[in-house]
Structure formats: C-alpha cells, structure tokens
XYZ file of C-alpha atoms in Angstrom:
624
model
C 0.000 0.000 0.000
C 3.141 2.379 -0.231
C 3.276 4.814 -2.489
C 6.614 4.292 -4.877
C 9.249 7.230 -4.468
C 10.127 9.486 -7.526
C 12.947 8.359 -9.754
C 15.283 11.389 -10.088
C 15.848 12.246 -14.492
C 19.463 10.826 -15.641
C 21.488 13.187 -16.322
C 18.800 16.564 -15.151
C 18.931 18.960 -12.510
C 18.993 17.263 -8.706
C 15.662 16.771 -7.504
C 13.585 16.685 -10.888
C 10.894 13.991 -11.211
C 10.322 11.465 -14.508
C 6.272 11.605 -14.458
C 4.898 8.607 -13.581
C 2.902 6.919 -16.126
C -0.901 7.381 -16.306
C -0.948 3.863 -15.713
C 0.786 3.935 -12.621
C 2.988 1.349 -13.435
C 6.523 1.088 -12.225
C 9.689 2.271 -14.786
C 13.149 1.059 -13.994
C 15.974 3.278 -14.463
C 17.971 2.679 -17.125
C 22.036 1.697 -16.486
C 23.844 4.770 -16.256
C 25.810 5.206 -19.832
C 23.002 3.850 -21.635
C 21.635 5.561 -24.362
C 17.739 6.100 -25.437
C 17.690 3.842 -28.853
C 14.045 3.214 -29.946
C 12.926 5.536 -32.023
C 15.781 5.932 -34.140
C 15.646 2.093 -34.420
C 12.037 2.113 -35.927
C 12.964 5.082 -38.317
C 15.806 3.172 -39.658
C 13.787 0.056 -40.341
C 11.037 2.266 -42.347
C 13.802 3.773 -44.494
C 14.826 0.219 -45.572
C 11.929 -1.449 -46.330
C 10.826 1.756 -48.995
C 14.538 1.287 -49.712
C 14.247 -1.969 -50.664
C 10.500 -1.381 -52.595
C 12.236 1.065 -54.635
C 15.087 -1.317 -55.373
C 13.181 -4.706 -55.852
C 9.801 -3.357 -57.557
C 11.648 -1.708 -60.595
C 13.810 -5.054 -61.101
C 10.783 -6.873 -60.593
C 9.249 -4.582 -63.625
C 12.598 -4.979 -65.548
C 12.369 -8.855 -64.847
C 9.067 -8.868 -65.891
C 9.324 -7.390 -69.361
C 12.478 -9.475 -70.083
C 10.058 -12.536 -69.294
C 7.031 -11.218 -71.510
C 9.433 -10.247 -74.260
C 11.546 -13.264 -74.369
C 8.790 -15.846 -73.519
C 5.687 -14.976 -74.321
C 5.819 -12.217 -77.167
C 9.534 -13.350 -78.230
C 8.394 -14.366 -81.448
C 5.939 -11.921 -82.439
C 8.840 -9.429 -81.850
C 11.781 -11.045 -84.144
C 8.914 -11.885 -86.639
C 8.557 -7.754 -86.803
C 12.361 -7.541 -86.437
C 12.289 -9.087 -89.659
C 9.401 -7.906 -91.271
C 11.472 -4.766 -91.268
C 14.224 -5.657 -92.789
C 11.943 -7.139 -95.700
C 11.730 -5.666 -98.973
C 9.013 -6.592 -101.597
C 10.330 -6.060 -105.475
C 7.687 -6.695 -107.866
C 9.501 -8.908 -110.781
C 7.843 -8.045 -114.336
C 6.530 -10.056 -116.736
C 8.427 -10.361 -119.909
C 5.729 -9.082 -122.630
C 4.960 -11.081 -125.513
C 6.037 -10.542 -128.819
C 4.160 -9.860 -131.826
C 5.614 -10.828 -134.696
C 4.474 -11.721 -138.913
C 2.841 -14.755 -140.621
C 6.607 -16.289 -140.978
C 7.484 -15.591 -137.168
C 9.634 -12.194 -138.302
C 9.082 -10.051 -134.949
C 7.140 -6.702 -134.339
C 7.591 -6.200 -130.952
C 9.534 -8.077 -128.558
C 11.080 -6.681 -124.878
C 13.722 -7.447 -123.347
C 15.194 -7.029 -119.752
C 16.023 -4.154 -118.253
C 15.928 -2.496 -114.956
C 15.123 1.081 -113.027
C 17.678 2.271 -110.769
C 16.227 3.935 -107.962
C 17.148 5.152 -104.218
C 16.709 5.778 -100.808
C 18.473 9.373 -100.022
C 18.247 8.404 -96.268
C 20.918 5.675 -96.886
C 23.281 6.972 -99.084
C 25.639 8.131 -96.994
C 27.116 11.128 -99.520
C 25.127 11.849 -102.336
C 27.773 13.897 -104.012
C 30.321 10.909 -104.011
C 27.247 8.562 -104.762
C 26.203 10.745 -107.792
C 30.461 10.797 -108.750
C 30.508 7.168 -109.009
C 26.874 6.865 -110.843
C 27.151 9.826 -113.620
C 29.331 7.479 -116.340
C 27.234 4.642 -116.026
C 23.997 5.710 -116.079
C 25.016 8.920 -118.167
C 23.153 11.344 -115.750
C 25.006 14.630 -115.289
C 26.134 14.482 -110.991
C 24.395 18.222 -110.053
C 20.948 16.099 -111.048
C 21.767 12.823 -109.515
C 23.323 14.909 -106.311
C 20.011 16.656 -106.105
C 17.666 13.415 -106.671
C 20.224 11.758 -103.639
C 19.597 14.606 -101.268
C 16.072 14.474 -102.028
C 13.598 13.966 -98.480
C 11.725 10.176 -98.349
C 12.472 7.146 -99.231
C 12.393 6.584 -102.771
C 13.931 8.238 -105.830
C 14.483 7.021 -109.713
C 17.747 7.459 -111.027
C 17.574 6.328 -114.542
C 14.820 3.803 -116.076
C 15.459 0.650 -118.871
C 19.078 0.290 -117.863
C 20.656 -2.707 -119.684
C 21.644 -5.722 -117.255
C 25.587 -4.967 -118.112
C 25.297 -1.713 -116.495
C 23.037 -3.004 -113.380
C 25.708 -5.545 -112.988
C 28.677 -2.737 -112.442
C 26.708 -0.812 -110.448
C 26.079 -3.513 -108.062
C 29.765 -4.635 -107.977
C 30.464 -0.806 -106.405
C 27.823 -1.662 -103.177
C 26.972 1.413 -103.103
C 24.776 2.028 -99.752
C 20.972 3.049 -100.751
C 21.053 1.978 -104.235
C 18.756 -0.631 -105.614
C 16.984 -2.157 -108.580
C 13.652 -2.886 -109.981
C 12.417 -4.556 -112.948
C 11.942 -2.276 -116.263
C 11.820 -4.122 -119.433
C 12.324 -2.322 -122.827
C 9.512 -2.827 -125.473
C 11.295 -2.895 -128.763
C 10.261 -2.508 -132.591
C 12.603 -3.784 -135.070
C 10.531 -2.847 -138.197
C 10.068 0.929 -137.061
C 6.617 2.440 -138.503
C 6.159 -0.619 -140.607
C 2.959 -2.350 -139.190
C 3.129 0.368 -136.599
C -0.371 1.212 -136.855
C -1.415 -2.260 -136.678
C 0.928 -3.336 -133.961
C 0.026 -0.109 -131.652
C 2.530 1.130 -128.577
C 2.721 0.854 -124.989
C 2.884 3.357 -122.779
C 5.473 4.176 -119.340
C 3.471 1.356 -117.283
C 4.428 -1.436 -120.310
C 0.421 -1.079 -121.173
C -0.660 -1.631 -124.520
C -2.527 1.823 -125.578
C -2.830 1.152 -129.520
C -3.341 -1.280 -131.802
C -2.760 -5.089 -131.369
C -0.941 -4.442 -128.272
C -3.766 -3.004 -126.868
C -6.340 -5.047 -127.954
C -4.529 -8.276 -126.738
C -2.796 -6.514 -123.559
C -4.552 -9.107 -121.169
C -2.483 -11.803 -123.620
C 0.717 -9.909 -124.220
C 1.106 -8.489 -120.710
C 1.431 -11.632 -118.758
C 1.166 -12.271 -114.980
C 4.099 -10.143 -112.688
C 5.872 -11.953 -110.307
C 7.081 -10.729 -106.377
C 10.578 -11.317 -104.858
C 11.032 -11.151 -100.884
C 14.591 -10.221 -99.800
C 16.077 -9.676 -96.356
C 18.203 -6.594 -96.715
C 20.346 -4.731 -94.557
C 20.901 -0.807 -93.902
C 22.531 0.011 -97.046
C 19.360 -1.790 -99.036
C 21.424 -4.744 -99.748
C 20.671 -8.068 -99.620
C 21.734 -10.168 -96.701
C 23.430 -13.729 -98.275
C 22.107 -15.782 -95.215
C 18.922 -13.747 -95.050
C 15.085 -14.624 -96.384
C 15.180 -14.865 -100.503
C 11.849 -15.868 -101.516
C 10.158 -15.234 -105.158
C 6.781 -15.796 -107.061
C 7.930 -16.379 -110.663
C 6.504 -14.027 -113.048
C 4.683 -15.432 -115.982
C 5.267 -13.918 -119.175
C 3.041 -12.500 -121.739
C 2.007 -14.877 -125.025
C 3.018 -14.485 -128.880
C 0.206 -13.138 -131.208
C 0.901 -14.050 -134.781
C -0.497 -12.069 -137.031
C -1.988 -12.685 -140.720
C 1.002 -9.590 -141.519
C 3.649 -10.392 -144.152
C 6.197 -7.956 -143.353
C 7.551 -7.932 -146.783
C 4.678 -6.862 -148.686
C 3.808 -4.803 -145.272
C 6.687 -3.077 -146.284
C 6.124 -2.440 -150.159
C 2.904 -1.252 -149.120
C 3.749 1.435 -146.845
C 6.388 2.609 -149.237
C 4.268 3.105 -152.121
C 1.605 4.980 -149.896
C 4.452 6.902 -148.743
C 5.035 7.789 -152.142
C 1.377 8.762 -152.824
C 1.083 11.140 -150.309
C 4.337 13.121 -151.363
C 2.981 13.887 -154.318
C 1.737 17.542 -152.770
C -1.878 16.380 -153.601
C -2.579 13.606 -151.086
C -2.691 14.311 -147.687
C -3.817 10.749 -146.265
C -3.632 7.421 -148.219
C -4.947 4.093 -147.127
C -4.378 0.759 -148.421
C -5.508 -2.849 -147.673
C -4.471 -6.105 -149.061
C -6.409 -9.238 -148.424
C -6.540 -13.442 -148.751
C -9.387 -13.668 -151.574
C -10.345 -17.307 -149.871
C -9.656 -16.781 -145.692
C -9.824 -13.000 -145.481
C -6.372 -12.910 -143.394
C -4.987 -9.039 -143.918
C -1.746 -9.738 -145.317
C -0.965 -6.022 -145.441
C -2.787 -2.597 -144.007
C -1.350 0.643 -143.832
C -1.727 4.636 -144.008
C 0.494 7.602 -144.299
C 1.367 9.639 -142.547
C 2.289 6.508 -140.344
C 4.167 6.476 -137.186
C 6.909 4.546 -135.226
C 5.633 3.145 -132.004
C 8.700 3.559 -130.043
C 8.238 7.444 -131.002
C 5.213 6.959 -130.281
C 5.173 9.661 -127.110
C 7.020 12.422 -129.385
C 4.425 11.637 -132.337
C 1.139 14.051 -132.870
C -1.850 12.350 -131.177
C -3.841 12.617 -134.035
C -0.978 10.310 -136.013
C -2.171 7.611 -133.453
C -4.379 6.187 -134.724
C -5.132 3.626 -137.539
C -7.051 5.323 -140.820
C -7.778 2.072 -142.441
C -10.239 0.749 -140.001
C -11.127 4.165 -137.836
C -11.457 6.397 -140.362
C -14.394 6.506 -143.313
C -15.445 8.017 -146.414
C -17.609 8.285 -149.477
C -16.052 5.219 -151.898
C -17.670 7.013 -154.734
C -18.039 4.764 -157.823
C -16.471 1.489 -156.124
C -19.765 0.888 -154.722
C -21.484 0.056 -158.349
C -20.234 -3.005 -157.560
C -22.844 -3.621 -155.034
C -25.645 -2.157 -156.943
C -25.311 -4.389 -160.272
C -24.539 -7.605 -157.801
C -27.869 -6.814 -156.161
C -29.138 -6.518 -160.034
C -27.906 -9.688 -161.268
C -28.583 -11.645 -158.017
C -32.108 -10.893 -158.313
C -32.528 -11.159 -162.296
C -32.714 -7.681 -163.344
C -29.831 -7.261 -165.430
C -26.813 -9.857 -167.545
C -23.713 -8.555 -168.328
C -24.854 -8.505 -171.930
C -28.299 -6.627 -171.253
C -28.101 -3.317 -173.267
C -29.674 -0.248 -171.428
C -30.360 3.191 -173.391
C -28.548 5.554 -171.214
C -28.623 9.539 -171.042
C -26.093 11.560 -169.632
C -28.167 12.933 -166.960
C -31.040 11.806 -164.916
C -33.151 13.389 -162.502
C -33.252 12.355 -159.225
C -35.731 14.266 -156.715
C -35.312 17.418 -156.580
C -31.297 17.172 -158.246
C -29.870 16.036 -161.561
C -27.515 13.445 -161.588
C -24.900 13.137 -164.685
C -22.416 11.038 -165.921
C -18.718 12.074 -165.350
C -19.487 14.227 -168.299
C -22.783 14.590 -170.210
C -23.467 12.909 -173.330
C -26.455 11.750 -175.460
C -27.751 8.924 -175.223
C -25.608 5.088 -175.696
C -26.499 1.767 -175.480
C -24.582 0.513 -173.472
C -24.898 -2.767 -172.015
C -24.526 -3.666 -168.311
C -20.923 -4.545 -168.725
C -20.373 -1.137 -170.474
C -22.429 0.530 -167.555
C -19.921 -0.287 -165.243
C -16.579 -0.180 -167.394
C -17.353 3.796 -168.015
C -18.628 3.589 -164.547
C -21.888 5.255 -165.333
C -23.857 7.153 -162.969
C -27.080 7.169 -164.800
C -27.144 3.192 -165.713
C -26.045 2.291 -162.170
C -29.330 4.758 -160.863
C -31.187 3.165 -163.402
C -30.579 -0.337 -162.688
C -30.662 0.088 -158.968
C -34.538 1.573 -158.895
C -35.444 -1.716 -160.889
C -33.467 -3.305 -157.865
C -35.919 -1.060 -155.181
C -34.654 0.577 -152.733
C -35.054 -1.648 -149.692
C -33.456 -4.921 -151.877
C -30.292 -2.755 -152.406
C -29.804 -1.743 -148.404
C -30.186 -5.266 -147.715
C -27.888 -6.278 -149.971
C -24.967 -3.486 -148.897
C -25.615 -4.611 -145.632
C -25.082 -8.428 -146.850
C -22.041 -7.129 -148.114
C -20.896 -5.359 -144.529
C -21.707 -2.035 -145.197
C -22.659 0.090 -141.916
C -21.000 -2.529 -139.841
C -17.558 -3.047 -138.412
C -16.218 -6.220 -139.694
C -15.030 -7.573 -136.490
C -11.146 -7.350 -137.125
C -9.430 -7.811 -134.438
C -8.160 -4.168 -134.168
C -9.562 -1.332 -131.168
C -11.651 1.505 -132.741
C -13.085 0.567 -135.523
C -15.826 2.049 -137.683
C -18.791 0.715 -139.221
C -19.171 3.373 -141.491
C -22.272 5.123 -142.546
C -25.684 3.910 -144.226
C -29.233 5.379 -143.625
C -32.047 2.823 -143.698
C -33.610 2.969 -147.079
C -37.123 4.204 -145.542
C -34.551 7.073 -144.982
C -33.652 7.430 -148.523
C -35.161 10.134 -150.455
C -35.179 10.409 -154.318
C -31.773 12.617 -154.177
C -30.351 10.189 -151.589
C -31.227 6.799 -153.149
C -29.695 7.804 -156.400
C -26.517 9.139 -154.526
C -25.809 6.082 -152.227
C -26.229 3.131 -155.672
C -23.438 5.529 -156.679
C -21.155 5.237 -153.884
C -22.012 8.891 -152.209
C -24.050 9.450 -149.229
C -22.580 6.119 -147.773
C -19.412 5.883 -145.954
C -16.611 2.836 -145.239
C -13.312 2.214 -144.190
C -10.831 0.855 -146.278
C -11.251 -2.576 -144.756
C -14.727 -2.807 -145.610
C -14.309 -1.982 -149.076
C -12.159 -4.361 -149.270
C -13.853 -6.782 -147.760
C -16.374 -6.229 -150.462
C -14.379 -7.272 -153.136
C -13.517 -10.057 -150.978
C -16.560 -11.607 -151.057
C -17.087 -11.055 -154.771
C -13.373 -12.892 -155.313
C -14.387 -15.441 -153.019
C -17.740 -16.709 -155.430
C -20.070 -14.629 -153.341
C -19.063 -15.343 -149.767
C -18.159 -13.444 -147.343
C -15.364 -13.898 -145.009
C -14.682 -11.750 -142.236
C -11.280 -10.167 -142.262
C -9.062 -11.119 -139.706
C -5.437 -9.371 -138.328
C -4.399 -12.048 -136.136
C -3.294 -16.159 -136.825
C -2.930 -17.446 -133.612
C -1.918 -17.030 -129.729
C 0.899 -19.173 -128.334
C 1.430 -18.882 -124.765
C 4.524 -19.531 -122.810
C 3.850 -23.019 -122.380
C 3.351 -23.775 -125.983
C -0.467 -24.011 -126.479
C -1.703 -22.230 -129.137
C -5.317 -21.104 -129.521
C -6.806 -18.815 -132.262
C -9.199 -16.090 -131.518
C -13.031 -16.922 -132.660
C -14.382 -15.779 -136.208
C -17.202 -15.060 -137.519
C -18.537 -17.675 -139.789
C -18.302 -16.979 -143.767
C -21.669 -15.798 -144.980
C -23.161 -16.286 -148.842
C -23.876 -13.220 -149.950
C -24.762 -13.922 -153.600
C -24.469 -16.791 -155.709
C -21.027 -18.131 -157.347
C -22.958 -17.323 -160.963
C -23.489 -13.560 -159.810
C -19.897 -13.459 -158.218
C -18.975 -14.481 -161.486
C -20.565 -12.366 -163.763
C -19.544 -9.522 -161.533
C -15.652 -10.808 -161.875
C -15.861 -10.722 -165.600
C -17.420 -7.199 -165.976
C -15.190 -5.878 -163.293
C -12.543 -6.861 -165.696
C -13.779 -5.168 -168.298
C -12.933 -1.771 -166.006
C -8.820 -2.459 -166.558
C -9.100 -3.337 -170.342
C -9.401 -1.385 -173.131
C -12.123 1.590 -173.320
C -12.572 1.198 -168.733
C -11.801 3.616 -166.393
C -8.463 1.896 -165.434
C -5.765 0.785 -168.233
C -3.431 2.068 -165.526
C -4.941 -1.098 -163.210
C -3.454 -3.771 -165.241
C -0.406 -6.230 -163.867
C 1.561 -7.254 -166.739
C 1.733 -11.355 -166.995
C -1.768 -11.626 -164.367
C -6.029 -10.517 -165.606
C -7.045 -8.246 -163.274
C -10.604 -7.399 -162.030
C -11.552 -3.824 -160.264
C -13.053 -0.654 -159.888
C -12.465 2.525 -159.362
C -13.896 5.547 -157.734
C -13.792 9.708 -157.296
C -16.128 10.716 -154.869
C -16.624 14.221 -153.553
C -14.880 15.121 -150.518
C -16.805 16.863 -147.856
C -15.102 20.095 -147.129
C -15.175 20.178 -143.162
C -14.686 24.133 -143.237
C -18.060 24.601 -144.621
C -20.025 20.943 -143.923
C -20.582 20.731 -147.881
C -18.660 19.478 -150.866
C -17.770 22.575 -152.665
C -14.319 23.067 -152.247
C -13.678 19.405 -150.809
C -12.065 17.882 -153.475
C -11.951 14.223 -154.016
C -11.299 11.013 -152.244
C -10.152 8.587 -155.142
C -10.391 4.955 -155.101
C -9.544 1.620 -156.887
C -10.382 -2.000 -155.251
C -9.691 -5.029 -156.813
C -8.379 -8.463 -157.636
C -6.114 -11.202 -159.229
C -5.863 -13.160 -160.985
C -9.408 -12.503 -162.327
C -9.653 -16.194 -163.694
C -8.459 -17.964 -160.548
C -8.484 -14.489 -157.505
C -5.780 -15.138 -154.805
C -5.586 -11.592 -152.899
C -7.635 -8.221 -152.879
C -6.285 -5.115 -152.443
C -7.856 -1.759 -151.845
C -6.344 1.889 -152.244
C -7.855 5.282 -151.524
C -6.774 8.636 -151.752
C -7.844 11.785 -149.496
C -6.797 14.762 -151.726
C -8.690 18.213 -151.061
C -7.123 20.211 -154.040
C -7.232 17.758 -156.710
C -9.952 16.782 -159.229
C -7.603 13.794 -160.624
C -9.808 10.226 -160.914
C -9.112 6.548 -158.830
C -8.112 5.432 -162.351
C -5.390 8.126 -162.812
C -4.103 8.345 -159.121
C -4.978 5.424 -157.320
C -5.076 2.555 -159.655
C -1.313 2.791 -160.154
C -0.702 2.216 -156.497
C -3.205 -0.978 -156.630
C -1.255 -2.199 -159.612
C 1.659 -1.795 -158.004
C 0.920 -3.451 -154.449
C -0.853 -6.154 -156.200
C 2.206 -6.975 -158.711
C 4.472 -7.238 -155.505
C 1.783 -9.559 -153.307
C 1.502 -11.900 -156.625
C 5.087 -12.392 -157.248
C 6.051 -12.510 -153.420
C 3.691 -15.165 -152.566
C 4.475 -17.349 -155.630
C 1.177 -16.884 -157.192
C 1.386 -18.275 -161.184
C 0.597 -15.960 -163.987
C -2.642 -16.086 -165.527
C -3.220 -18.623 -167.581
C -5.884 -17.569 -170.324
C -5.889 -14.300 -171.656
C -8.218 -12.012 -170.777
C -11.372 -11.987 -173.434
C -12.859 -9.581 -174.847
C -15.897 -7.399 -173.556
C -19.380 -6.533 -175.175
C -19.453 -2.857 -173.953
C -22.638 -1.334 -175.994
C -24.913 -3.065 -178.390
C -23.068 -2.462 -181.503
C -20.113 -4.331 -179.844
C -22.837 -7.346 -178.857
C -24.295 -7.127 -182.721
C -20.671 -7.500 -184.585
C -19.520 -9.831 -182.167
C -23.156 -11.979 -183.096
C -22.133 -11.701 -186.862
C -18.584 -12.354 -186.337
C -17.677 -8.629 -187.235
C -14.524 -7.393 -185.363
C -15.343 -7.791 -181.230
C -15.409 -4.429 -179.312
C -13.418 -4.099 -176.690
C-alpha cells in the first residue's frame, strides 16, 4: 500500500521527477551510460523497407518485361524484327512478242531495270552521284540533287541494260537498288506500226494489237522477298523468296512484213505527191480473209510513239471513213444480177443525166444517149445506168444487200476503234439520196470494208470476215486462235462471177483503169472519185476528191484483194489516174512474193454497148 518514491531524471537537474505513467505502473531506471535507442531504431527500419520497394519493384518490372518479351511475345517481336528488314520487289513479266505470218518479230522486250534510291541511306550523295554519272550517263548536279532528295524513294535512270546493273552492283553502293523495267522494242520501225500499236510508261498496250490483246501480251508479274540490310542490300544468309513471273504470249499475225513493207512505201510515195494528204491501203486473202498487209500515211513509229502528234495515233484504215464514190457500183449491179434484173450482156439506153428528186444526176461528163450494155455501164462507170438499174433493184433490196455485203457494220477485225461506217435505212432514202448512195455517195466505209467487199465477190459470193491475227501461243506452248465469224453467202457463185468478168472489163481497153493492169496476171476492179466533204463549210464545194480503186487477181483464178484510196482536197484527178497505179503496183508485188502463177488464159474480150454485142453476133470485129 506504499506509495513508490520518484525516480530522479538521468542526467537533469537534482531533484527533478520522470512523471509517472498514467498507468501507474513502475519504470526502472535505465544503467547509467546507456543511451535512449528506440525511435531511431524504428525510423531506420522504415527507411529500408521503402529502400528496398524502390530497389526490388523496378527489377521486378525490368524482370518482368524481359520474361514477356523473351517468352511470351519473343516471337511476335523477331517476326517484326524481320518484317522490317523485308523488302518486296515486284519482278515483271516479260511481254509477248508480236511478230508476222513467218514468225519475223514486231515487238519483242527485253530485260532491263530502273535504278532507284533511298536518299536516307546513301551516306554522300555527291560521291554517290560521282561514281553513278558514267554509267547511267546522268550529269552528278541532277543525280546529287535526286540523292539529297527527303523520303524514301527516288528514280535514277529507267530501262538500264543488265551490263550496267551488274557494275553498279559490284560498287555496293549504300541506298542503291533495282527494280524490274523491261524495254519494249520494234525492229521494223513504222512498218505495221499502226497495226501493232505502242505501250505506254506502265508497259500497257494503248494502240493497236498491243492493246487489244494486252490481257495476252502483258502476262502475270511476279514478287521477290529479300532480307536486306541498312545500305538496301541483300543479306546472303537472309530470307530470298520469289513468285515467278509469268510472261506475256506471242500473237501471230496474218502480216507479211515484206509486202507490209512495199505497201507502206508506195503509200508513202502517194502522199508526197503535194496532192494527197492521207492514203490508205488494204491487201487481203481472196479465200480466208487474213490481212496480209494494211497501212496509211502519214504513219508512225511506235517507239516514237510519245514524241508523235496524237492525231498520227491512230489507224485510218479501219477508224477512219469516207464516201467510196463509184467502187460501190459493184454492189448495186450484184444486187441486179442476183435478183434477175440485169446480164452482163443486157443493153440499157442511157442519157447523160437523170433526174433524181429534186437534183440532176450526170455522168462524169454529159453525153447523149448510148447503149450501153450492163458490162459497159460499169466499165465507163456510169452514174445514170447504175441509178437506173438500182430503182429496178428497189430501194429496200439494195440496203439489204450493202448490208449483206458489210456495209454500216464493223467487220469484227481484231483491231480497237473501228468504224462501221455510214448507211441510212432505205425508208430514210429520199429520191436525191437513193440515187446518190447506188453511186457510192451518201454512204461511208473504211478501207477494210471496201475491201472486204471485193472479198466476197473474189471469193464466189461469200463473205469472209477479215481477220489481223493467226494465232496465240502462250509460254507453255499451247496455241489457240481467236473466234471468227462464220463466212456468210452473200450472192451466188454465178453472180460473183458475172460480176468478176465485168469488173474486168474496167482495166481493159475503153474502162476507167488501163493504168490497173499487172503485166503477166487478168485483173478485175473498180475505181472511184467521190466528192470530198469540205469540213470548213459541212458541204462538198471546195472538198475535193477522195479517189479509189479495189480489186483483184488473178481474175480467172483471184488469190488476194487489195484496196487503195486517196484523201486529196485540191485535186480533181480520178481513182483510175491516181490510185489505180498504187493498186497495180501493191498487187504486182503480193503476186510475185507469194508465188502466185501468172494467168493462164488471156483475158477476153468485152461486149461494152450493143453495136459491140451485134458484130460480135455476126462475127464482125469484137469491141473491146
């Protein structure tokens, strides 16, 4: 029950007290020397556990990411790793060729690349652009300039051969690389050129055959996947994978290149007469309809083809059309014969002039009247006996028959852009009109279809679509050739025949066309001088004349067809001064270049008017 005594304070003032604890229990005095240690025990402990938090968490962190990156998303990381060091190079189809009936090339390509860059690898354009200029002959204050350029991609030079790629490469020059960039050649220059068409910068075919067969030519591409390193070069142990490119097919066309040749040279010739501004000429297979020759001048090479006048583009014998003028008589009297309205020996009492509607038509020049018979009509190419016989034929027989013959329709060639040409519907056709179009005006064609015409009538009345191309051989070796129409009969063989002896009568003595003839071989033809329409006024004053001849040989056994017309605005010459010589002259090189044998018969004589039919019935002297 005694009440403790007070403790004196170590170390304080004599007498002081320690306060006793609320509790009232006792507190022992500590050994004198000792020091007071708790709380700076418990502070120390606090500063090493967050000590050691801020040690271990971080290295736990650290730990952890090395764990997730190396175990779990390891892969997915060095997949990316080398996903970016990947480079995709596209590798290009070689194109197809296109090449002649005897295999002689067109077009072919051959390899070549693009040399192109990535400024932010070369490492010193100016010493890059030193070591470049000789071999890609690219002056260095350009190629410095296309080095230093910002991004990733710059072309140095385009269709460089693989000699030069291959010294390029051997200097490793950091940054430089190369991409496929094959070179389209053509070996015959213009010749064919506006059959055979261009390509343009992207190897596309924009013209002609190679653009009408670019899914053919053009091929499949290919891809290569290369593992490269910083400087863009390949790495030798690295990922080298590659999708073969498949290249394009051959298209063989119906084209002899020789008489290609002869035939553009002769047009040539024809339009530097100062005359003819635009000449057109087709040669054809009498039998198959194969074009073995087509041309126009001005013509055009296709590898000039970007430096060339648009408007020279194009291809005038299939795109562009006219009135054929007197050519088309040849229609008119087949329709005659075909349906029994006129023989070659039927004698018609013709005037110089005839009235048509509300216009007179005449003869070349007016005369009074002749006998002449049907044979005659069309020898002297006579307006008024070709009206004549044609409203005997009526009006709707003689559309149906031009359209029989494939006028106002394209004839299918395999060639982009064609024209059908012109022709009303004869419910159309007034007085004026129907008289003008059994003449050959008011109606327009191309080249090809008027010589398609004459096809049929060389081939006994059937028609055969004309067709450019032969076959398609692709890179395996299978050959296919593009569908054709089927041959048509568009009058009988008696008709074609009686049309093939009076159409001889136009080349022999007292026709339109002496200057037809091809000396050793019997010719059959026509020619034509139609009005030109003068585009500065929409009329034909001032037009001048579009001059024709079509024909064939040899007239007693036909092998080929060819077809000539001249544009010329200032000239009133006719088809049998100006454009029959060209025929005879295309035609003499197709028949002796292709082996055909002269004629074996001579050619007989012709019943022109009815005094020529009456002496030759009582064995007078026979008119020619």
């Amino acid at each position: 029950g005694a009440v403790p005594r007070p403790v004196p304070r170590a170390g304080g003032p004599r007498g002081a007290r320690e306060p006793l604890p609320r509790s009232g229990a006792f507190v022992p005095r500590r050994a004198p020397g000792s020091r007071r240690v708790g709380r700076p025990l418990r502070m120390g402990a606090k500063r090493l556990r967050w000590g050691l938090v801020l040690v271990v968490v971080p290295l736990l962190l650290v730990t952890g990411k090395l764990v997730l990156l190396q175990g779990v998303d390891g892969a997915d990381y060095a997949n990316a790793a080398e996903q970016d060091r990947l480079a995709e190079y596209p590798i290009s189809a070689l194109r197809g060729a296109i090449v002649d009936r005897d295999g002689h090339p067109f077009a072919y390509t051959v390899d070549a690349s693009r040399v192109v860059a990535d400024p932010t690898v070369v490492e010193d354009p100016e010493r890059t652009a030193l070591a470049l200029t000789a071999l890609l002959d690219v002056p260095v204050p350009e190629l410095t300039e296309l080095l230093g350029r910002d991004g990733r991609y710059v072309v140095l030079a385009r269709q460089v051969s693989p000699e030069t790629v291959d010294a390029i490469d051997a200097l490793g020059l950091a940054g430089i690389v190369f991409e496929d960039d094959p070179v389209r050649l053509y070996p015959t220059g213009a010749v064919g050129g506006q059959v055979v068409g261009f390509v343009g910068r992207d190897g596309d075919g924009l013209a002609g055959i190679e653009q009408r067969f670019q899914d053919e030519l053009g091929g499949t591409d290919g891809m290569r996947r290369v593992e490269v390193g910083s400087g863009g070069h390949p790495i030798p142990s690295g990922i080298d994978e590659s999708t073969p490119a498949t290249d394009g097919s051959t298209v063989e066309l119906t084209l002899d290149q020789d008489v290609q040749f002869t035939t553009e040279q002769r047009l040539a010739e024809a339009c530097s007469d100062g005359a003819t501004t635009r000449a057109s000429a087709v040669v054809l297979d009498a039998h198959t309809g194969q074009v073995v020759a087509m041309g126009s001048c001005p013509g055009y090479d296709p590898s000039q083809a970007g430096s060339t006048d648009p408007e020279l583009l194009g291809n005038p014998a299939v795109t562009s059309i006219f009135e054929p003028g007197s050519v088309m008589k040849a229609v008119t009297l087949a329709a005659a014969v075909e349906e029994g309205k006129a023989t070659p020996d039927r004698v018609l009492n013709v005037n110089g002039h005839i009235q048509a509607g509300d216009a007179v038509v005449t003869d070349a020049h007016d005369h009074a009247p002749v006998d002449w018979t049907v044979t005659g009509i069309l020898a002297k190419s006579s307006n008024v006996g070709t009206i004549m016989l044609a409203r005997e034929v009526g009006d709707a027989t003689l559309e149906r028959y031009l359209r029989a013959f494939g006028v106002g329709e394209e004839t299918g060639v395999e060639l982009p852009g064609e024209s059908g040409g012109l022709l009303a519907a004869s419910d159309e056709w007034e007085a004026s009109r129907a008289a003008n179009i059994a003449i050959g005006q008011g109606v327009s064609v191309t080249t090809l279809q008027m010589a398609s015409v004459f096809q049929t009538i060389a081939n006994g009345g059937v028609r055969v679509p004309p067709r450019v191309v032969a076959s398609v051989t692709a890179p395996d070796g299978t050959t296919s050739t593009p569908d054709a129409p089927e041959p048509t009969r568009v009058v009988s063989e008696d008709t074609a025949d009686d049309l093939a002896h009076m159409l001889e009568a136009v080349v022999g003595p007292g026709g339109t066309a002496p200057l037809g003839e091809v000396e050793g071989y019997r010719v059959a033809g026509k020619t034509g001088t139609a009005q030109r329409a003068n585009p500065e006024c929409g009329c034909y004053a001032g037009g001048g004349y579009v001059t024709t001849f079509v024909g064939f040989a040899p007239a007693d056994d036909p092998q080929y067809v060819v077809a000539v017309d001249l544009e010329r605005p200032s000239s009133s010459a006719e088809g049998g001064q100006v454009a029959a010589p060209v025929f005879a002259d295309v035609m003499r090189y197709v028949l002796t270049e292709r082996g055909v044998v002269p004629s074996g018969t001579p050619r007989p004589d012709f019943a022109l008017t009815g005094e020529d039919l009456a002496e030759a019935a009582t064995g007078g002297p026979a008119g020619d």
